[in-house]
Short mmCIF file of C-alpha atoms in Angstrom, two decimals:
data_model
loop_
_atom_site.label_atom_id
_atom_site.label_comp_id
_atom_site.label_asym_id
_atom_site.label_seq_id
_atom_site.Cartn_x
_atom_site.Cartn_y
_atom_site.Cartn_z
CA GLN A 1 -53.18 -31.18 -6.05
CA VAL A 2 -51.87 -33.11 -2.53
CA ARG A 3 -49.43 -35.44 -1.89
CA LEU A 4 -50.13 -38.02 1.02
CA VAL A 5 -47.23 -39.77 2.32
CA GLU A 6 -47.68 -42.41 4.85
CA SER A 7 -45.49 -44.10 7.60
CA GLY A 8 -45.02 -46.39 10.28
CA GLY A 9 -46.99 -49.54 9.75
CA GLY A 10 -45.62 -53.11 10.51
CA LEU A 11 -45.88 -56.58 12.04
CA VAL A 12 -46.81 -56.20 15.15
CA GLN A 13 -48.12 -58.76 18.24
CA ALA A 14 -51.80 -58.32 20.29
CA GLY A 15 -51.45 -55.28 22.60
CA GLU A 16 -48.81 -54.06 21.60
CA SER A 17 -48.48 -50.57 19.41
CA LEU A 18 -47.73 -48.28 16.26
CA ARG A 19 -47.72 -45.09 15.47
CA LEU A 20 -48.68 -43.83 11.70
CA SER A 21 -47.73 -40.83 10.28
CA CYS A 22 -49.02 -39.17 7.30
CA ALA A 23 -47.57 -36.25 5.24
CA ALA A 24 -49.44 -33.72 3.11
CA SER A 25 -47.54 -31.65 0.66
CA GLY A 26 -48.43 -29.43 -1.70
CA ARG A 27 -51.77 -27.41 -2.34
CA ILE A 28 -52.35 -28.11 1.99
CA PHE A 29 -53.65 -24.39 2.61
CA ARG A 30 -57.07 -26.31 0.93
CA ILE A 31 -57.60 -29.17 3.13
CA ASN A 32 -59.76 -28.81 6.30
CA VAL A 33 -59.94 -32.38 7.53
CA MET A 34 -57.67 -35.19 7.65
CA GLY A 35 -58.17 -38.91 9.20
CA TRP A 36 -57.38 -42.72 8.66
CA TYR A 37 -58.95 -45.25 7.14
CA ARG A 38 -58.50 -48.86 6.66
CA GLN A 39 -59.39 -51.86 4.56
CA ALA A 40 -58.88 -55.19 5.67
CA PRO A 41 -59.33 -58.27 3.48
CA GLY A 42 -62.74 -58.81 1.81
CA LYS A 43 -63.96 -55.56 3.75
CA GLN A 44 -64.89 -52.30 2.73
CA ARG A 45 -62.78 -49.27 3.45
CA GLU A 46 -64.03 -47.76 7.12
CA LEU A 47 -63.26 -44.40 8.83
CA VAL A 48 -60.88 -45.24 11.63
CA ALA A 49 -60.59 -41.29 12.92
CA THR A 50 -60.49 -37.94 11.22
CA ILE A 51 -59.36 -34.84 12.73
CA THR A 52 -59.64 -30.89 11.50
CA THR A 53 -57.98 -27.81 11.11
CA SER A 54 -59.52 -26.63 14.32
CA GLY A 55 -58.55 -30.12 15.89
CA ARG A 56 -62.61 -31.09 16.04
CA ILE A 57 -62.02 -34.98 16.57
CA ASN A 58 -64.02 -37.95 15.48
CA TYR A 59 -63.21 -41.76 16.05
CA ALA A 60 -64.84 -44.66 14.93
CA ASP A 61 -66.54 -46.68 17.80
CA SER A 62 -63.76 -50.43 17.57
CA VAL A 63 -60.94 -47.71 18.06
CA LYS A 64 -62.09 -45.43 21.03
CA GLY A 65 -59.73 -45.17 23.72
CA ARG A 66 -57.27 -47.14 21.70
CA PHE A 67 -56.35 -45.01 19.18
CA ILE A 68 -55.18 -41.21 18.98
CA ILE A 69 -55.30 -38.74 16.29
CA SER A 70 -53.37 -35.83 16.34
CA ARG A 71 -52.18 -33.76 13.85
CA ASP A 72 -48.70 -30.98 13.01
CA ASN A 73 -50.36 -28.21 10.99
CA ALA A 74 -46.94 -26.49 10.12
CA LYS A 75 -46.53 -23.81 7.34
CA ASN A 76 -46.20 -25.77 4.40
CA THR A 77 -46.73 -29.45 5.39
CA ASN A 78 -49.29 -30.94 7.36
CA THR A 79 -48.99 -34.17 9.27
CA VAL A 80 -51.46 -36.55 11.06
CA TYR A 81 -50.61 -39.25 13.38
CA LEU A 82 -52.17 -42.12 14.18
CA GLN A 83 -51.28 -43.41 17.44
CA MET A 84 -52.33 -46.95 18.04
CA SER A 85 -52.34 -48.64 21.19
CA ASN A 86 -53.67 -51.95 22.90
CA LEU A 87 -53.76 -53.39 18.99
CA LYS A 88 -56.06 -56.03 18.20
CA VAL A 89 -56.25 -59.00 15.63
CA GLU A 90 -59.39 -56.94 14.27
CA ASP A 91 -57.13 -54.13 13.60
CA THR A 92 -55.03 -55.81 10.63
CA ALA A 93 -55.80 -54.17 7.96
CA LEU A 94 -54.29 -51.68 5.15
CA TYR A 95 -54.40 -47.96 6.36
CA TYR A 96 -54.65 -45.00 4.19
CA CYS A 97 -54.26 -41.61 5.01
CA ASN A 98 -57.47 -39.10 3.91
CA ALA A 99 -57.46 -35.77 3.19
CA VAL A 100 -60.23 -33.23 2.09
CA ASP A 101 -60.28 -30.27 -0.14
CA GLU A 102 -62.42 -27.57 1.84
CA SER A 103 -63.47 -25.82 -0.93
CA SER A 104 -64.28 -29.01 -3.92
CA GLY A 105 -64.68 -31.64 -1.51
CA TYR A 106 -62.07 -33.27 -3.39
CA GLN A 107 -60.72 -36.30 -1.01
CA TYR A 108 -56.85 -37.43 -1.64
CA TRP A 109 -55.68 -40.76 -0.68
CA GLY A 110 -52.39 -42.01 0.55
CA GLN A 111 -51.15 -45.59 -0.53
CA GLY A 112 -51.60 -47.10 2.18
CA THR A 113 -49.52 -48.41 4.93
CA GLN A 114 -50.24 -52.09 6.54
CA VAL A 115 -50.87 -53.12 9.64
CA THR A 116 -50.78 -56.60 10.92
CA VAL A 117 -51.36 -57.81 14.60
CA SER A 118 -50.48 -61.46 15.11
CA SER A 119 -52.07 -63.21 18.42
#
């Protein structure tokens, strides 16, 4: 099993920045891809950014140039960060951390952290 614990959400004004963190523990040796997804009220969950163990990164077009994903592959924990800059009202959503078991493809999810951007 893998446990994901997120932190760093909050309420900010448009144009400001936030940094999200997600610490993975447990059988992290099975994890390849980690990333962030978000879900706004009334909308489907969507990909924000992903990063592999080797550092290959993928961003949603809507966040390119504003968000940066990074990852710390420590021995007993993997932590993934999402630095969000120049936040927009449309970035308001519940942000979920995600990790994928490389062998089975099973996806683990965090509990979600709320990001609210006011105009």
